Amino acid sequence: MSFLEKIGLSRKKQKPFHVNVEKKKAEEEDKKSQRRQVLPKLFISLGFLVIVIALYPRTGIQDYTYSIGEPWRDDDITAPFTFSLLKSDEQIEEEKQEIRETTPPIFYRDTEAEAQMNERVDSLFNNIAPVLQSYANWRIAQIQDDPDAEADSSRFEQEKNESGVGLDRDGWQPMLDSFADQEVARLEGEETESHVALEIRNKLEEILSNFLSEGIIDRSRDDLNADEITIRDDRERTERTVDIDRVREISEARSETRSLFTDEFDDNVATTAYQIISLIIQPNLTYDEAETMAAIEEEIEDISLTQGAVSEGQVIIRRGDIVTEERYNKLQSLAVARADRATDLELWQQYSGEALILIALFFIFFMYLYLYRRKIYDNNAMFLLVFLVLTLIVASAAFVARLDDISPYIVPIAIAPVILTIIFDSRVGLMTTVTVAMMTGFMFGNSFEFILATITAASMGVYSVRDIKNRSQLYLMTPGIVLLSYLAVLFGFTLTKIGGWDTLWQNTQFLAINAIGIWLTYPLILVIEKLFRVTTEITLLELSDTNQPVLKKMMVEAPGTFHHSLQVANLAETAASSIGANSLLCRVGGLYHDIGKLGKPGYFTENQSGENEHDKQTPRMSAQIIKEHVSKGVKMAQELELPEVIIDFIRTHHGTTLIKFFHQKAIDQSSSEKEIREEDFRYDGPIPNSKETGILLLADCIEASSRSMKEPSYQKLEKLVNRMVEDRVDEGQLNNTPLTFQELRIIRESFLKILVGMYHGRVKYPGQEAEEANDQKSAEDEKKAEPVTE
């Protein structure tokens, strides 16, 4: 070392130029990668804000939040200027209803109806005439004892049947008898009056003329709900309004005809006239629904929305006053008047304030994901999923906010937090609850009542799905809990008001629809699972059913493996539950972790009942066959479209452990231990990367080892569990998992408790009898318990 170097004055040695260039390139690539990760989040965030702000309902200037029945908590309000007093919604609706009931229905006169009825009269009586003549001929033949009387009778019947006149016997008989009597009298040289058929025709023509001049309507008066009708005549270009009692319905015209004939003739003739007029009469006033509705709408549009005015300086409400309907109407009228007087600057000021509040709420939620849920934040797909769900609910609320007659409680806001709780966890669900409740409550007039009720109900919905056990939770329990929570809070607010019971009842009806809307959660989750490739507890519940085809196939073709998988699932589930890991995920992973053994079930000891297939193979080939059940299991799971989180259990349940039995066997058969490559006898991995996969690796090897143990005792099982866990830790199989030593201790205790229960008929507990005489023998038994073909 030179003197300058010793005293520290020499120049630092420069790194080679190519090293600096490579470092800069790596830094630039890293920055580009970070930008590629940030840009999608930026677009998602901006897209969400733009949609929410654009959908936000513009309700004008709002200074206060108030409800009918509550005390006024702000300062006294006096009218800053004279403004019109708005009519209440009930008043306007009453006026509309009055217009609907009193507006005369519009009818058009059918000028062709009279001509058509006259044609029917001519045609009808022309067809009647031959029948009357045939009957008279038959009567005359009978009187004269003519032998052809029978033939005349047949001719009469034929004429009547072919006439096509729709009269019954009572309708025909008066005309037949009258005409026959006239013909007989004329034959005998007597003078006669006109027959009944002619008199009926003349009288009907007179009656019809009167009816048509006054009008016959084509519908019932009961359907019209009006005292007058408007009659329009396009031919004469006239329009007149007449009392509805002056026109007749079809049924009334028939009845009146019978009555008129009864006054002048006998009942038999009246019956005939009634039947004839029923065949020819038709309405000549046709109801025009479109014109009537247009007239009603035109009158409704002319309804004045105001009634009186409030003078400048007049006190509207004082602090402490109860907000009555009258005061509420004045406050609403003032708000509308202010909005009408507002300048563009004031409106934009309000819109900007609303946007800032929405941005603030979004930023709080965004920072929560960034600081406390980095897995969601770092995964662009999951980040998009969260804000898609939020957008769906906020957009629904914005739509309802634009409807005047719909309560905000109809929006099933709990859907968003429930979905995100099922997909992620309850903390995300609760944060979503607060965010969505604030955003939607801001839309509905800054209603504290709505915000508190929504936060309470949605939070209870989140709690109800923290641990889903079956689908009925989504269809029965969660909707019921949300409904009851809403009702409890609203009932409390109702008690603080005066006369708020009607509002509570109305909101209850909308809340029932809200609860039913929560049923959409299940189909939405199914869609989300397909689009975003996420696995929820609902899917895990379905997969945990042992009636799944692949599990049933395992039960038949590899019963030993199936039993082993059940035991591993039980061990893993219990251990995961004891440390707060996902127990359902562990159970499903345990059920499917060995499906790869279905390819060659006979090569695994749990399925062997006689000959050992490995006796025909070299140790290296046997080890290869054993290793293959992992890769085959992964391939089979992919073909079955099992979720990736389940495939991870299959891929990692042996990690990179050594298949000791065949490795030792290969060493024993080889002349030189150096010829044996340990890599050929190790699983390909990877090692577990989560608490759940780490638990399954331990459960798998411990369950297999315990099955090989002869005469298990409590001490033996305890030593086995401790040794197996320590070996896997020493081998580094759990290095990529977040399991702590404290959690491993709890897992060991959990395994031991289950194993003792499994072998309860044979296990000897401490203190039950003396220790085994030969400790060495026990140690050898434990070594033999190593899984031979796992």
PDB file of N, CA and C in Angstrom, residues 420-465:
ATOM      1  N   LEU A 420     -66.521  -8.449  -0.851  1.00  0.00           N
ATOM      2  CA  LEU A 420     -65.092  -8.252  -0.589  1.00  0.00           C
ATOM      3  C   LEU A 420     -64.649  -8.973   0.679  1.00  0.00           C
ATOM      4  N   THR A 421     -65.556  -9.180   1.617  1.00  0.00           N
ATOM      5  CA  THR A 421     -65.217  -9.982   2.799  1.00  0.00           C
ATOM      6  C   THR A 421     -65.011 -11.441   2.406  1.00  0.00           C
ATOM      7  N   ILE A 422     -65.882 -11.961   1.575  1.00  0.00           N
ATOM      8  CA  ILE A 422     -65.769 -13.352   1.137  1.00  0.00           C
ATOM      9  C   ILE A 422     -64.505 -13.564   0.315  1.00  0.00           C
ATOM     10  N   ILE A 423     -64.159 -12.586  -0.530  1.00  0.00           N
ATOM     11  CA  ILE A 423     -62.983 -12.730  -1.399  1.00  0.00           C
ATOM     12  C   ILE A 423     -61.690 -12.451  -0.633  1.00  0.00           C
ATOM     13  N   PHE A 424     -61.694 -11.434   0.217  1.00  0.00           N
ATOM     14  CA  PHE A 424     -60.475 -11.050   0.939  1.00  0.00           C
ATOM     15  C   PHE A 424     -60.610 -11.353   2.438  1.00  0.00           C
ATOM     16  N   ASP A 425     -61.074 -10.401   3.212  1.00  0.00           N
ATOM     17  CA  ASP A 425     -61.264 -10.622   4.644  1.00  0.00           C
ATOM     18  C   ASP A 425     -62.219  -9.574   5.183  1.00  0.00           C
ATOM     19  N   SER A 426     -62.577  -9.721   6.458  1.00  0.00           N
ATOM     20  CA  SER A 426     -63.589  -8.854   7.052  1.00  0.00           C
ATOM     21  C   SER A 426     -63.092  -7.425   7.237  1.00  0.00           C
ATOM     22  N   ARG A 427     -61.774  -7.225   7.378  1.00  0.00           N
ATOM     23  CA  ARG A 427     -61.270  -5.864   7.554  1.00  0.00           C
ATOM     24  C   ARG A 427     -61.466  -5.045   6.287  1.00  0.00           C
ATOM     25  N   VAL A 428     -61.210  -5.666   5.135  1.00  0.00           N
ATOM     26  CA  VAL A 428     -61.489  -4.983   3.867  1.00  0.00           C
ATOM     27  C   VAL A 428     -62.981  -4.713   3.759  1.00  0.00           C
ATOM     28  N   GLY A 429     -63.791  -5.685   4.176  1.00  0.00           N
ATOM     29  CA  GLY A 429     -65.238  -5.519   4.127  1.00  0.00           C
ATOM     30  C   GLY A 429     -65.708  -4.358   4.989  1.00  0.00           C
ATOM     31  N   LEU A 430     -65.165  -4.224   6.199  1.00  0.00           N
ATOM     32  CA  LEU A 430     -65.575  -3.145   7.088  1.00  0.00           C
ATOM     33  C   LEU A 430     -65.145  -1.785   6.549  1.00  0.00           C
ATOM     34  N   MET A 431     -63.942  -1.710   5.991  1.00  0.00           N
ATOM     35  CA  MET A 431     -63.499  -0.441   5.409  1.00  0.00           C
ATOM     36  C   MET A 431     -64.358  -0.074   4.210  1.00  0.00           C
ATOM     37  N   THR A 432     -64.733  -1.080   3.438  1.00  0.00           N
ATOM     38  CA  THR A 432     -65.632  -0.852   2.301  1.00  0.00           C
ATOM     39  C   THR A 432     -66.983  -0.358   2.788  1.00  0.00           C
ATOM     40  N   THR A 433     -67.457  -0.921   3.890  1.00  0.00           N
ATOM     41  CA  THR A 433     -68.732  -0.505   4.462  1.00  0.00           C
ATOM     42  C   THR A 433     -68.747   0.988   4.769  1.00  0.00           C
ATOM     43  N   VAL A 434     -67.722   1.442   5.469  1.00  0.00           N
ATOM     44  CA  VAL A 434     -67.657   2.858   5.845  1.00  0.00           C
ATOM     45  C   VAL A 434     -67.568   3.747   4.602  1.00  0.00           C
ATOM     46  N   THR A 435     -66.732   3.345   3.641  1.00  0.00           N
ATOM     47  CA  THR A 435     -66.535   4.162   2.442  1.00  0.00           C
ATOM     48  C   THR A 435     -67.812   4.275   1.619  1.00  0.00           C
ATOM     49  N   VAL A 436     -68.447   3.142   1.355  1.00  0.00           N
ATOM     50  CA  VAL A 436     -69.655   3.147   0.523  1.00  0.00           C
ATOM     51  C   VAL A 436     -70.801   3.843   1.249  1.00  0.00           C
ATOM     52  N   ALA A 437     -70.934   3.627   2.551  1.00  0.00           N
ATOM     53  CA  ALA A 437     -72.001   4.282   3.310  1.00  0.00           C
ATOM     54  C   ALA A 437     -71.847   5.799   3.261  1.00  0.00           C
ATOM     55  N   MET A 438     -70.612   6.297   3.388  1.00  0.00           N
ATOM     56  CA  MET A 438     -70.377   7.735   3.344  1.00  0.00           C
ATOM     57  C   MET A 438     -70.659   8.290   1.951  1.00  0.00           C
ATOM     58  N   MET A 439     -70.195   7.591   0.920  1.00  0.00           N
ATOM     59  CA  MET A 439     -70.409   8.083  -0.448  1.00  0.00           C
ATOM     60  C   MET A 439     -71.887   8.123  -0.806  1.00  0.00           C
ATOM     61  N   THR A 440     -72.606   7.059  -0.483  1.00  0.00           N
ATOM     62  CA  THR A 440     -74.024   7.014  -0.832  1.00  0.00           C
ATOM     63  C   THR A 440     -74.850   7.909   0.083  1.00  0.00           C
ATOM     64  N   GLY A 441     -74.489   7.983   1.355  1.00  0.00           N
ATOM     65  CA  GLY A 441     -75.202   8.875   2.263  1.00  0.00           C
ATOM     66  C   GLY A 441     -75.061  10.324   1.852  1.00  0.00           C
ATOM     67  N   PHE A 442     -73.914  10.667   1.298  1.00  0.00           N
ATOM     68  CA  PHE A 442     -73.681  12.007   0.793  1.00  0.00           C
ATOM     69  C   PHE A 442     -74.622  12.302  -0.377  1.00  0.00           C
ATOM     70  N   MET A 443     -74.934  11.264  -1.162  1.00  0.00           N
ATOM     71  CA  MET A 443     -75.860  11.428  -2.290  1.00  0.00           C
ATOM     72  C   MET A 443     -77.288  11.695  -1.830  1.00  0.00           C
ATOM     73  N   PHE A 444     -77.656  11.083  -0.687  1.00  0.00           N
ATOM     74  CA  PHE A 444     -79.030  11.189  -0.206  1.00  0.00           C
ATOM     75  C   PHE A 444     -79.174  12.281   0.856  1.00  0.00           C
ATOM     76  N   GLY A 445     -78.674  13.466   0.534  1.00  0.00           N
ATOM     77  CA  GLY A 445     -78.901  14.622   1.399  1.00  0.00           C
ATOM     78  C   GLY A 445     -78.082  14.632   2.666  1.00  0.00           C
ATOM     79  N   ASN A 446     -76.900  14.059   2.656  1.00  0.00           N
ATOM     80  CA  ASN A 446     -76.032  14.035   3.845  1.00  0.00           C
ATOM     81  C   ASN A 446     -76.758  13.457   5.055  1.00  0.00           C
ATOM     82  N   SER A 447     -77.553  12.423   4.824  1.00  0.00           N
ATOM     83  CA  SER A 447     -78.393  11.876   5.884  1.00  0.00           C
ATOM     84  C   SER A 447     -77.571  11.062   6.878  1.00  0.00           C
ATOM     85  N   PHE A 448     -77.448  11.594   8.093  1.00  0.00           N
ATOM     86  CA  PHE A 448     -76.742  10.867   9.144  1.00  0.00           C
ATOM     87  C   PHE A 448     -77.485   9.575   9.480  1.00  0.00           C
ATOM     88  N   GLU A 449     -78.814   9.631   9.450  1.00  0.00           N
ATOM     89  CA  GLU A 449     -79.629   8.449   9.737  1.00  0.00           C
ATOM     90  C   GLU A 449     -79.319   7.330   8.742  1.00  0.00           C
ATOM     91  N   PHE A 450     -79.253   7.672   7.458  1.00  0.00           N
ATOM     92  CA  PHE A 450     -78.960   6.672   6.430  1.00  0.00           C
ATOM     93  C   PHE A 450     -77.545   6.113   6.597  1.00  0.00           C
ATOM     94  N   ILE A 451     -76.589   7.000   6.860  1.00  0.00           N
ATOM     95  CA  ILE A 451     -75.192   6.556   6.979  1.00  0.00           C
ATOM     96  C   ILE A 451     -75.035   5.597   8.159  1.00  0.00           C
ATOM     97  N   LEU A 452     -75.583   5.965   9.315  1.00  0.00           N
ATOM     98  CA  LEU A 452     -75.435   5.119  10.506  1.00  0.00           C
ATOM     99  C   LEU A 452     -76.145   3.781  10.319  1.00  0.00           C
ATOM    100  N   ALA A 453     -77.369   3.816   9.770  1.00  0.00           N
ATOM    101  CA  ALA A 453     -78.108   2.571   9.553  1.00  0.00           C
ATOM    102  C   ALA A 453     -77.381   1.674   8.576  1.00  0.00           C
ATOM    103  N   THR A 454     -76.807   2.254   7.534  1.00  0.00           N
ATOM    104  CA  THR A 454     -76.098   1.466   6.520  1.00  0.00           C
ATOM    105  C   THR A 454     -74.820   0.870   7.082  1.00  0.00           C
ATOM    106  N   ILE A 455     -74.057   1.665   7.833  1.00  0.00           N
ATOM    107  CA  ILE A 455     -72.819   1.142   8.426  1.00  0.00           C
ATOM    108  C   ILE A 455     -73.141  -0.013   9.375  1.00  0.00           C
ATOM    109  N   THR A 456     -74.178   0.150  10.181  1.00  0.00           N
ATOM    110  CA  THR A 456     -74.550  -0.902  11.135  1.00  0.00           C
ATOM    111  C   THR A 456     -74.971  -2.174  10.409  1.00  0.00           C
ATOM    112  N   ALA A 457     -75.888  -2.031   9.450  1.00  0.00           N
ATOM    113  CA  ALA A 457     -76.428  -3.206   8.756  1.00  0.00           C
ATOM    114  C   ALA A 457     -75.359  -3.905   7.922  1.00  0.00           C
ATOM    115  N   ALA A 458     -74.568  -3.135   7.166  1.00  0.00           N
ATOM    116  CA  ALA A 458     -73.536  -3.741   6.323  1.00  0.00           C
ATOM    117  C   ALA A 458     -72.434  -4.381   7.167  1.00  0.00           C
ATOM    118  N   SER A 459     -72.111  -3.778   8.299  1.00  0.00           N
ATOM    119  CA  SER A 459     -71.101  -4.369   9.187  1.00  0.00           C
ATOM    120  C   SER A 459     -71.583  -5.708   9.736  1.00  0.00           C
ATOM    121  N   MET A 460     -72.847  -5.766  10.126  1.00  0.00           N
ATOM    122  CA  MET A 460     -73.396  -7.036  10.595  1.00  0.00           C
ATOM    123  C   MET A 460     -73.413  -8.074   9.472  1.00  0.00           C
ATOM    124  N   GLY A 461     -73.653  -7.605   8.248  1.00  0.00           N
ATOM    125  CA  GLY A 461     -73.564  -8.517   7.104  1.00  0.00           C
ATOM    126  C   GLY A 461     -72.160  -9.051   6.925  1.00  0.00           C
ATOM    127  N   VAL A 462     -71.167  -8.185   7.133  1.00  0.00           N
ATOM    128  CA  VAL A 462     -69.758  -8.625   7.046  1.00  0.00           C
ATOM    129  C   VAL A 462     -69.464  -9.675   8.109  1.00  0.00           C
ATOM    130  N   TYR A 463     -69.911  -9.417   9.339  1.00  0.00           N
ATOM    131  CA  TYR A 463     -69.664 -10.383  10.413  1.00  0.00           C
ATOM    132  C   TYR A 463     -70.321 -11.736  10.110  1.00  0.00           C
ATOM    133  N   SER A 464     -71.466 -11.704   9.440  1.00  0.00           N
ATOM    134  CA  SER A 464     -72.198 -12.954   9.181  1.00  0.00           C
ATOM    135  C   SER A 464     -71.523 -13.843   8.147  1.00  0.00           C
ATOM    136  N   VAL A 465     -70.624 -13.268   7.322  1.00  0.00           N
ATOM    137  CA  VAL A 465     -69.969 -14.089   6.284  1.00  0.00           C
ATOM    138  C   VAL A 465     -68.478 -14.268   6.556  1.00  0.00           C
TER     139      VAL A 465
END
